[in-house]
XYZ file of C-alpha atoms in Angstrom:
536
model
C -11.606 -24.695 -6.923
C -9.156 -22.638 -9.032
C -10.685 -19.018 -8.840
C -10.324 -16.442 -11.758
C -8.208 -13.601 -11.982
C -9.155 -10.298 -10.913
C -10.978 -7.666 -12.909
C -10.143 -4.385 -12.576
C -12.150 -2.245 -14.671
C -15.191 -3.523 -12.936
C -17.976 -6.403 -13.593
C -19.320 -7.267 -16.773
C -23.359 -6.996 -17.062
C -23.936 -10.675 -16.560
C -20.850 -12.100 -14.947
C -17.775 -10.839 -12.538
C -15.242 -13.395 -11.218
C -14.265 -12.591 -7.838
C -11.237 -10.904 -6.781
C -8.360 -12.099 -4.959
C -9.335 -12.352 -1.380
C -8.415 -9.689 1.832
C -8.429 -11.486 4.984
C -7.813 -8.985 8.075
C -4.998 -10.436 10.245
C -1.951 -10.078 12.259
C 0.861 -7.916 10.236
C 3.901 -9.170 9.601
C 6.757 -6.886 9.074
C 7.211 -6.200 5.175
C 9.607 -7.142 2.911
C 12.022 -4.602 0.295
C 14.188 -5.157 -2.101
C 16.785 -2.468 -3.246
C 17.228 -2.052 -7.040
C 17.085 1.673 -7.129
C 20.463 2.932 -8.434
C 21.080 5.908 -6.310
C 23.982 8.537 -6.361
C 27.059 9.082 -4.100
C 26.869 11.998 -1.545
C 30.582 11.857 -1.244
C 30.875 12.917 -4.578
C 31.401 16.796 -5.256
C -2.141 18.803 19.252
C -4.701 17.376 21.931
C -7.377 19.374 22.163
C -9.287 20.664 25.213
C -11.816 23.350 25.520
C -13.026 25.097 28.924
C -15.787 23.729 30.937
C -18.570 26.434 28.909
C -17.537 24.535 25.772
C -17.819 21.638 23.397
C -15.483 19.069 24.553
C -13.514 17.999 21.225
C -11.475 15.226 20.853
C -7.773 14.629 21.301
C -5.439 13.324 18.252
C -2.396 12.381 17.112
C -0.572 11.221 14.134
C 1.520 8.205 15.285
C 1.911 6.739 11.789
C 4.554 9.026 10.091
C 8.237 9.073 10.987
C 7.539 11.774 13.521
C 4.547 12.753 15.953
C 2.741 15.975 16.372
C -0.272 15.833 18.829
C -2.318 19.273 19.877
C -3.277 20.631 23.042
C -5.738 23.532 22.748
C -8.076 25.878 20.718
C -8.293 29.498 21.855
C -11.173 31.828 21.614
C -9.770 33.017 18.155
C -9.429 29.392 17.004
C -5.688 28.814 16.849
C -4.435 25.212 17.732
C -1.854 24.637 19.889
C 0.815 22.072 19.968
C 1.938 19.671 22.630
C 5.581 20.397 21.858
C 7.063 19.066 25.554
C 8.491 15.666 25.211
C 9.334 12.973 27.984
C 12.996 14.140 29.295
C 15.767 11.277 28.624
C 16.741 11.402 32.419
C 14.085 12.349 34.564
C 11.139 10.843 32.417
C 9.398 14.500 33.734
C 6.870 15.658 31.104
C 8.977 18.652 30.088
C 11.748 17.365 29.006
C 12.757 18.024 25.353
C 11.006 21.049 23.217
C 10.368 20.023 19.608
C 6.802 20.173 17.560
C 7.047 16.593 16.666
C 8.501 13.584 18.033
C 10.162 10.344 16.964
C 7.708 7.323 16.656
C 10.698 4.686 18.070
C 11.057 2.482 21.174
C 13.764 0.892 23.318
C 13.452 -2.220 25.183
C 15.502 -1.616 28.999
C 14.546 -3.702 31.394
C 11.779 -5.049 30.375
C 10.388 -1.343 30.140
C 10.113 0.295 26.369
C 11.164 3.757 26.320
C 10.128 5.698 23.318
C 10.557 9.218 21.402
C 12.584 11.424 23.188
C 13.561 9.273 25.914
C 15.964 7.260 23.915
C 19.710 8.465 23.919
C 20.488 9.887 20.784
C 23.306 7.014 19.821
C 21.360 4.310 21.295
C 19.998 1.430 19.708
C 16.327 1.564 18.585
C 13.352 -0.218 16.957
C 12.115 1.844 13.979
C 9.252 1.725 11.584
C 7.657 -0.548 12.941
C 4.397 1.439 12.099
C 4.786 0.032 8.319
C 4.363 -3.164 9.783
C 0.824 -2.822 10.230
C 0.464 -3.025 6.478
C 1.313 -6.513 5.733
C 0.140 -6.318 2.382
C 1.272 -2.782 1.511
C 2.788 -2.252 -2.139
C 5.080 -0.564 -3.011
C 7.317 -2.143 -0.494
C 9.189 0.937 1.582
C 11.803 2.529 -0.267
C 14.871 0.991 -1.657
C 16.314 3.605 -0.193
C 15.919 2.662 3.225
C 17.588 -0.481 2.163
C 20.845 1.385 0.739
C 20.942 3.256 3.679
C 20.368 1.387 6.974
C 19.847 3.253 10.232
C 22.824 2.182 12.161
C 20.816 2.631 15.458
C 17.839 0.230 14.652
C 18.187 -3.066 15.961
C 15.679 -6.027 14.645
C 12.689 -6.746 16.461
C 12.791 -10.383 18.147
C 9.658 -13.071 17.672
C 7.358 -11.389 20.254
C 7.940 -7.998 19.217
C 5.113 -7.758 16.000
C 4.185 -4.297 14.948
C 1.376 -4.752 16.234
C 2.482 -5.379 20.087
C 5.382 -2.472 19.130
C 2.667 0.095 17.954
C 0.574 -0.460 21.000
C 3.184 0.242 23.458
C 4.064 3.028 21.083
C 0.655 4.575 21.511
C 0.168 3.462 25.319
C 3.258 5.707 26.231
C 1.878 7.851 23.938
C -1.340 8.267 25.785
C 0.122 8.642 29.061
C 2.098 11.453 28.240
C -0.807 13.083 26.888
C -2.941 12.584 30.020
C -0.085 13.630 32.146
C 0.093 16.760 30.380
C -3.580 17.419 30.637
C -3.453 16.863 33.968
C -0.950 19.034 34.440
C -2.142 21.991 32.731
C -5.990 21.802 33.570
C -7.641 22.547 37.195
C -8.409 18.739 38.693
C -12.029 19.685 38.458
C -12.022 19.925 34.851
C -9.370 17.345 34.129
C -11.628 14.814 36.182
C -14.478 15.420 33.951
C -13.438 16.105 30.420
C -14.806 13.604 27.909
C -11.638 12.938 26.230
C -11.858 10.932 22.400
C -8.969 10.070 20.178
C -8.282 10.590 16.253
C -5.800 8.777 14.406
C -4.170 9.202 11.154
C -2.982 6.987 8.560
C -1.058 6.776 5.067
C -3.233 7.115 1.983
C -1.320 4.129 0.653
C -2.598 1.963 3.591
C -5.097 -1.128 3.142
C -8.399 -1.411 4.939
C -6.441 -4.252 6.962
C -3.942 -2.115 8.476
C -6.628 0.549 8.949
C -8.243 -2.483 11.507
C -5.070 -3.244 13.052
C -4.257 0.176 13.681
C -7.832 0.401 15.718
C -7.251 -2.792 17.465
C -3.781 -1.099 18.598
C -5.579 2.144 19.628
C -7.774 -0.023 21.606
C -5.301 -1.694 23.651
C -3.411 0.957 24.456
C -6.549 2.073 26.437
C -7.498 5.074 23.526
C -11.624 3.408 23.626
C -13.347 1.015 21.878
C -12.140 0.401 18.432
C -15.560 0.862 16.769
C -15.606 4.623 18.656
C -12.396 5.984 16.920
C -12.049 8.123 14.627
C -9.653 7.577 11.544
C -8.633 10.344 9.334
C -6.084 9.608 6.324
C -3.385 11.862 6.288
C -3.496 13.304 2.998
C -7.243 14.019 3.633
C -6.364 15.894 7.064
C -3.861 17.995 5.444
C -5.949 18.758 2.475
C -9.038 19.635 4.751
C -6.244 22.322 7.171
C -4.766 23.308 3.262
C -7.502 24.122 1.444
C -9.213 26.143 4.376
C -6.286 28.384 4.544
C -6.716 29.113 0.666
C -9.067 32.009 0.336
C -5.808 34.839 -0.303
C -5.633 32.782 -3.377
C -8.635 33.519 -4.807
C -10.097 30.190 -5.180
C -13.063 29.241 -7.792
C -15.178 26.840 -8.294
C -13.780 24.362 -10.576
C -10.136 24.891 -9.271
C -8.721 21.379 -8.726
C -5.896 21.462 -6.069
C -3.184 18.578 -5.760
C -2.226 17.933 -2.254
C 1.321 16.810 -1.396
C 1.935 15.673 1.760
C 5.541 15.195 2.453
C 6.818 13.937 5.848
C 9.070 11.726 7.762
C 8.330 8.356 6.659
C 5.625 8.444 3.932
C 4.648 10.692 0.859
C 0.903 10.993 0.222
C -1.093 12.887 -2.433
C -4.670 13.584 -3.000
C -6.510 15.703 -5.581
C -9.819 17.186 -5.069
C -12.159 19.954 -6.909
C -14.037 23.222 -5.581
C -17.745 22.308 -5.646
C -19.373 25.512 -3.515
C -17.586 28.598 -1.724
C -20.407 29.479 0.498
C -21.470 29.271 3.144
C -18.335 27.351 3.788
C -15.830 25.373 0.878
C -16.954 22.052 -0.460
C -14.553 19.883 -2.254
C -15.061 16.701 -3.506
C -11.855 13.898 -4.229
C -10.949 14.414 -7.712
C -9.167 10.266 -8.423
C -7.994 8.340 -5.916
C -4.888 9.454 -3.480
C -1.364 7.349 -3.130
C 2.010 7.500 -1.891
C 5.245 6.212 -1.297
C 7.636 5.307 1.593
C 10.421 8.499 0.474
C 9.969 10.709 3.508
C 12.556 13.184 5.365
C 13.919 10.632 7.571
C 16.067 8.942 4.783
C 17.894 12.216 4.634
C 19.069 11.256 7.839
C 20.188 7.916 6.783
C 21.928 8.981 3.592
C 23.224 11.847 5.570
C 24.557 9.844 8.153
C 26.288 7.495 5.958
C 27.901 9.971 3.838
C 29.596 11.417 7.536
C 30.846 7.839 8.367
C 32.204 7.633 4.640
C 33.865 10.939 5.008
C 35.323 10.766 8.240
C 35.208 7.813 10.084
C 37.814 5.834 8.995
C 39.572 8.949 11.147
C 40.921 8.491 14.197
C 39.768 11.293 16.286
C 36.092 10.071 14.897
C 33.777 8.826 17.690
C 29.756 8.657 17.900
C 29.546 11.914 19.778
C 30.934 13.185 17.000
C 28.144 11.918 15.042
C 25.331 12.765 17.564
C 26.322 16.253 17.203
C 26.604 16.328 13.038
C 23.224 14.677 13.116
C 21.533 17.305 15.480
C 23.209 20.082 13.539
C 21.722 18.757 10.033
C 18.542 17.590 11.924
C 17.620 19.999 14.354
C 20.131 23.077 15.120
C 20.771 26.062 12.882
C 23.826 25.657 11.082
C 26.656 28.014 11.435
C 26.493 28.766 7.716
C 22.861 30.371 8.015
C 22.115 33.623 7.877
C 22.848 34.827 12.124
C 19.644 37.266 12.002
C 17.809 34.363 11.052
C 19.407 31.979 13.628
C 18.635 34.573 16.172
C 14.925 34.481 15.518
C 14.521 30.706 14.796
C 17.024 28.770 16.263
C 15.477 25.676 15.500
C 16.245 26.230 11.559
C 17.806 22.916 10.207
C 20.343 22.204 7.231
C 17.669 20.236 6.519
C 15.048 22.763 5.935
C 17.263 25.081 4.649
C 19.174 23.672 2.037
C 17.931 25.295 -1.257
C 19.850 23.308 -3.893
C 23.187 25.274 -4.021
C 25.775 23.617 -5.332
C 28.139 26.366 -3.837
C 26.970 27.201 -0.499
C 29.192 25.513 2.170
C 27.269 24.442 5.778
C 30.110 23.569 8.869
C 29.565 20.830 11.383
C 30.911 21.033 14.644
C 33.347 17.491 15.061
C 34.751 18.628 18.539
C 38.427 17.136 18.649
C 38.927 16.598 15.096
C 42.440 17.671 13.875
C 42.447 20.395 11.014
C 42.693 18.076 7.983
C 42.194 19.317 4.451
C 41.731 15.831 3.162
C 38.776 15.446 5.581
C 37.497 19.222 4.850
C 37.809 19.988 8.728
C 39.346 23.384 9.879
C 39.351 24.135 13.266
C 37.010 21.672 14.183
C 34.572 22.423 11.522
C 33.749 20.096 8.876
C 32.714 22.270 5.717
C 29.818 20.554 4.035
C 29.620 21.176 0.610
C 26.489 21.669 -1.359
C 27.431 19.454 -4.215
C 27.430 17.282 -1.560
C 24.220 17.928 -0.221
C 22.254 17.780 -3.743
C 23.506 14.099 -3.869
C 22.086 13.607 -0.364
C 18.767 14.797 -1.342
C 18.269 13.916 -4.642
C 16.791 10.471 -4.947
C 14.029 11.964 -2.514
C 14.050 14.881 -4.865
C 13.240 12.788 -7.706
C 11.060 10.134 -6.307
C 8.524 12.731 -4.673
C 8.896 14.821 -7.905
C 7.667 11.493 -9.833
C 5.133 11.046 -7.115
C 3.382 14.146 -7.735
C 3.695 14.003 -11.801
C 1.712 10.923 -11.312
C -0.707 12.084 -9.566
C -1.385 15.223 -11.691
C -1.379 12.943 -14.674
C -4.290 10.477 -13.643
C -6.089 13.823 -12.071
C -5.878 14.951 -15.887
C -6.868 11.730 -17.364
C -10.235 12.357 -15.696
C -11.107 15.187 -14.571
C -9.554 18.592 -15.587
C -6.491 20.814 -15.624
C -4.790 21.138 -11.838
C -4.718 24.444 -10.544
C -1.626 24.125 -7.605
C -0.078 21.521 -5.789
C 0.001 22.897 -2.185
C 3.009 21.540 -0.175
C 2.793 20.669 3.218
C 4.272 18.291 5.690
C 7.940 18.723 7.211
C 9.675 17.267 4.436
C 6.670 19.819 2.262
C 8.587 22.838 3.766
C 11.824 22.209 1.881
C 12.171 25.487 -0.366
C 14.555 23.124 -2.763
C 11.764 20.460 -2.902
C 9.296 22.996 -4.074
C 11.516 24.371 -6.432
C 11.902 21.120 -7.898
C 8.294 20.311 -7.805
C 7.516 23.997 -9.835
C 10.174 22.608 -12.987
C 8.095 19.801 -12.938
C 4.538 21.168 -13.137
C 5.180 25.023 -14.733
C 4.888 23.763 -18.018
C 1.252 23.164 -17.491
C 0.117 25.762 -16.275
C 0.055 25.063 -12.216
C 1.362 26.486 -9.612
C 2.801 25.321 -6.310
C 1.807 26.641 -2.767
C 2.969 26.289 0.769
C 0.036 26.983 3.039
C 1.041 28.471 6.354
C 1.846 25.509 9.460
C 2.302 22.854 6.733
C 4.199 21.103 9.133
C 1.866 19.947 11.086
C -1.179 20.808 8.561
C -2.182 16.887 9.352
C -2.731 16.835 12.903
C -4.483 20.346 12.521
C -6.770 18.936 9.817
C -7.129 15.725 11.930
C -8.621 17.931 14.475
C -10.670 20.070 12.559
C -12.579 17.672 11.166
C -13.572 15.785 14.347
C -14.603 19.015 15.886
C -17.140 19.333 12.621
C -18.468 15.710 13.414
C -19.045 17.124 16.664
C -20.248 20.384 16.320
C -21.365 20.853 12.615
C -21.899 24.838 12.956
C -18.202 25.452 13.592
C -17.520 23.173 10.202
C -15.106 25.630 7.487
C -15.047 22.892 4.649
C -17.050 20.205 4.131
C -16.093 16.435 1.690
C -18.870 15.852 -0.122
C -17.416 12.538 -1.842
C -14.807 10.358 -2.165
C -13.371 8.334 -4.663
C -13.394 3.887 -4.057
C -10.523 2.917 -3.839
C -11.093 -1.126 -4.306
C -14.190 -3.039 -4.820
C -16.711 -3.684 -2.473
C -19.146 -6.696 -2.974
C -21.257 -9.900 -1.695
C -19.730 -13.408 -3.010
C -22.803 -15.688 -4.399
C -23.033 -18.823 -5.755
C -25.105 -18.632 -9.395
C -26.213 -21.261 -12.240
C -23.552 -21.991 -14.643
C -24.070 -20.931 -17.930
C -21.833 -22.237 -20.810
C -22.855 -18.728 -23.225
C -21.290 -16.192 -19.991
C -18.427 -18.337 -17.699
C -15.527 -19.865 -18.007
C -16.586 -23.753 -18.126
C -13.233 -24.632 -15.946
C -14.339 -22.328 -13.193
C -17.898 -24.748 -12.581
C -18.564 -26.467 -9.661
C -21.260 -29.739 -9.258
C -23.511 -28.061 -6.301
C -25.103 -30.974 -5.031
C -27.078 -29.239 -2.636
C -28.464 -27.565 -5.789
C -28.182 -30.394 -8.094
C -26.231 -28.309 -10.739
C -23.072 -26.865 -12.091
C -22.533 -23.210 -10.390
C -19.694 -20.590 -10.669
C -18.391 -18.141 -7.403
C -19.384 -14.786 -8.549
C -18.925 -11.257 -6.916
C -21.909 -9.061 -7.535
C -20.100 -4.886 -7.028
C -22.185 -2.377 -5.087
C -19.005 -0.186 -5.479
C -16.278 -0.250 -7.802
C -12.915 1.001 -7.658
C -12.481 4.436 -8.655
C -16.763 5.387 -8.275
C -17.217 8.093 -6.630
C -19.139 7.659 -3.309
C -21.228 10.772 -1.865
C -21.662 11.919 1.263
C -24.548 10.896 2.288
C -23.389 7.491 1.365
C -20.049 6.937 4.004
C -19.371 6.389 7.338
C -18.350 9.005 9.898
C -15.552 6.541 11.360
């Protein structure tokens, strides 16, 4: 039977067709496109608590480009990270010091290595956590398309997201027991109660939501039905808005959050219902995003270095490993040294503040002085022009990312006080500027709450600790907004005054002409209270 289209602003008193159907089942990997006309660069935390405690849960965020997991909560309720990665060699817990880590595998041997472990130049199976979202849309950025990794190598038959996300989160696991177990007396390791909280994109579908607990599950993380799922732009508004109160927040101020990271872009809006005894917010419209994170810096990044200088012949990969720390990870020599002294972890990446002047050197060991190439003793002298091209289809996707949201927030609700920025890709001083042009002219402001790098994670785990233990709860969701309908399918009479006569079916059972209807106990874009959701 040919079924009718879908409705989407909700069922008519006495008849609603049913919508197309969802079916929860295996990803597949996802399909892009590139039509997006894009410039040239070349141009000029785990948580334990001690025995006398609450036990709270671990988490992690394994569904953005890069993973930030927590380790502890101290008596004055600070978080801290697990920022001790698998070393490359050895395999020894503390191997490589960085807050967040890469969410890739390599196949050796029958034997996936993943994160840190991988050599920096060798190949590797990326993104494979978009995967899980078979039916996701948009497709990931065109973007990523233009710009290849030329590390990642294409997963065969038997490697699905799914089976590539489980190992991903079973190596995950380990490592995060093994550090426990380092760390904690055996008498308290042995009996600590551990549970698990995952995050996921706003942008995802119930579906992937599933597949991402049936992954969970089989890496040995508990029963599916037991975990707890937090979206990420939730988490980081939940860490964001607690860390508000120097702003003088009121009730009635309507906050946009923008979470920027590694692999996706996801916003939220929600509204100031109560200050005391602790903040209530409630979800303004409904949250979105895009696949335009940090890591396709790297990729444009990396092809405008093989543009510029390897068609040299002194280039060679180590060349590139280094340029590609330097931008990625290392201070660059053209920061400010009392600054690199303090923080030597500073990136071009974070730093770059949308000069088209400032000049940034990368080391390329071996590479003859060649002002053609812009290399003087063994420096390559980035130029900011050359940088803004780098960043700026990011710039201007996230930009258009958060206009939207602030537009449909508008169209229903109220003005916007801020858009608070967090996220790795959130800490960019240049994106922030670009996001204040944007949204000045009406009145808002832009913010960038303190540890809005990892203001997910944190979130993540503040709000399982509140399931837990409700008296230690510092902001409290009091409703959400649907984001699809939700429904029973029924058979009813056909009547010629209400339905389409070419959607009737003979019901011989019945003995008359019926019609497949949906009848909505919630409809997309309803707000749904508290009291009214699950917990998981």
């Amino acid at each position: 039977m040919k079924r009718p289209a879908e409705k989407t602003l909700g069922p008519s008193p006495e008849y609603t067709p049913p919508p197309k159907r969802v079916r929860l089942s295996r990803a597949k990997p996802m399909r892009h496109s590139a039509t997006t006309s894009i410039p040239d660069p070349s141009t000029d935390d785990v948580q334990v608590k001690k025995e006398t405690e609450l036990l709270p849960p671990l988490a992690e965020k394994p569904w953005n480009d890069l993973l930030g997991p927590l380790l502890g909560i101290d008596k004055s309720g600070d978080l801290t990270l697990i920022n001790q990665w698998p070393d490359p060699v050895t395999g020894g817990i503390d191997g490589t010091s960085k807050d967040k880590v890469p969410t890739e595998l390599q196949l050796m041997n029958n034997h996936y290595k993943w994160g840190s472990q991988i050599a920096s130049n060798a190949k590797r199976l990326q993104w494979f956590k978009l995967g899980l979202d078979a039916t996701a849309q948009p497709a990931p950025s065109t973007i990523a398309e233009e710009f290849p990794d030329q590390r990642a190598t294409t997963p065969d038959d038997e490697q699905s997201p799914q089976v590539l996300a489980t190992e991903y989160l079973r190596a995950l696991r380990e490592h995060f027991l093994a550090v426990l177990k380092a760390r904690l007396p055996a008498s308290v390791f042995s009996t600590t109660p551990i549970e698990y909280v995952l995050t996921v994109p706003a942008i995802w579908s119930p579906a992937a939501v599933e597949t991402t607990k049936i992954c969970a599950q089989d890496a040995g993380m508990g029963k599916k039905e037991k975990l707890r799922i937090v979206s990420e732009p939730e988490a980081a508004a939940i860490w964001s808005l607690h860390r508000i109160a120097d702003y003088d927040p009121k009730v009635g101020d309507i906050f946009v959050v923008c979470d920027a990271g590694g692999g996706t872009v996801d916003l939220i809006s929600y509204e100031i219902t109560a200050l005391r005894p602790i903040l209530r917010v409630t979800e303004a419209v409904p949250g979105h995003g895009h696949v335009c994170g940090s890591t396709l810096l790297n990729r444009r990044f990396e092809t405008f270095l093989r543009g510029r200088l390897g068609g040299h012949e002194s280039w060679d990969e180590e060349m590139l490993e280094e340029a590609m720390e330097r931008f990625d990870t290392k201070v660059s020599s053209g920061a400010n040294p009392e600054a690199s002294l303090h923080n030597p972890l500073i990136q071009i990446k974070r730093e770059y503040g949308g000069s088209l002047t400032q000049e940034y050197h990368i080391p390329v060991p071996g590479f003859p002085d060649s002002p053609a190439h812009d290399v003087d003793r063994a420096r390559f002298y980035l130029k900011g022009s050359n940088l803004f091209n780098i960043f700026e289809p990011l710039i201007l996707q996230i930009v258009g990312l958060v206009r939207q949201q602030i537009d449909a927030t508008k169209a229903r609700v109220a003005r916007v006080r801020a858009v608070l920025m967090v996220g790795g890709f959130g800490e960019n001083s240049y994106l922030k500027k670009r996001v204040e042009e944007a949204v000045t002219g009406d009145g808002i402001e832009v913010w960038k709450p303190s540890f809005g790098w990892t203001a997910v994670v944190r979130g993540a785990l503040m709000k399982a600790l509140a399931d837990i233990d409700p008296k230690s709860k510092q902001i409290s969701i009091e409703g959400r907004v649907a984001r699809a309908f939700y429904g029973t399918e029924s058979a009813k009479e056909f009547k010629d005054a209400i339905h389409p006569k070419e959607q009737r079916i003979w019901s011989r059972f019945n003995g008359r002409y019926e019609v497949n209807t949906y009848d909505w106990f919630v409809q997309k874009v309803n707000a749904i209270p508290h009291h009214a959701q699950s917990s998981k």
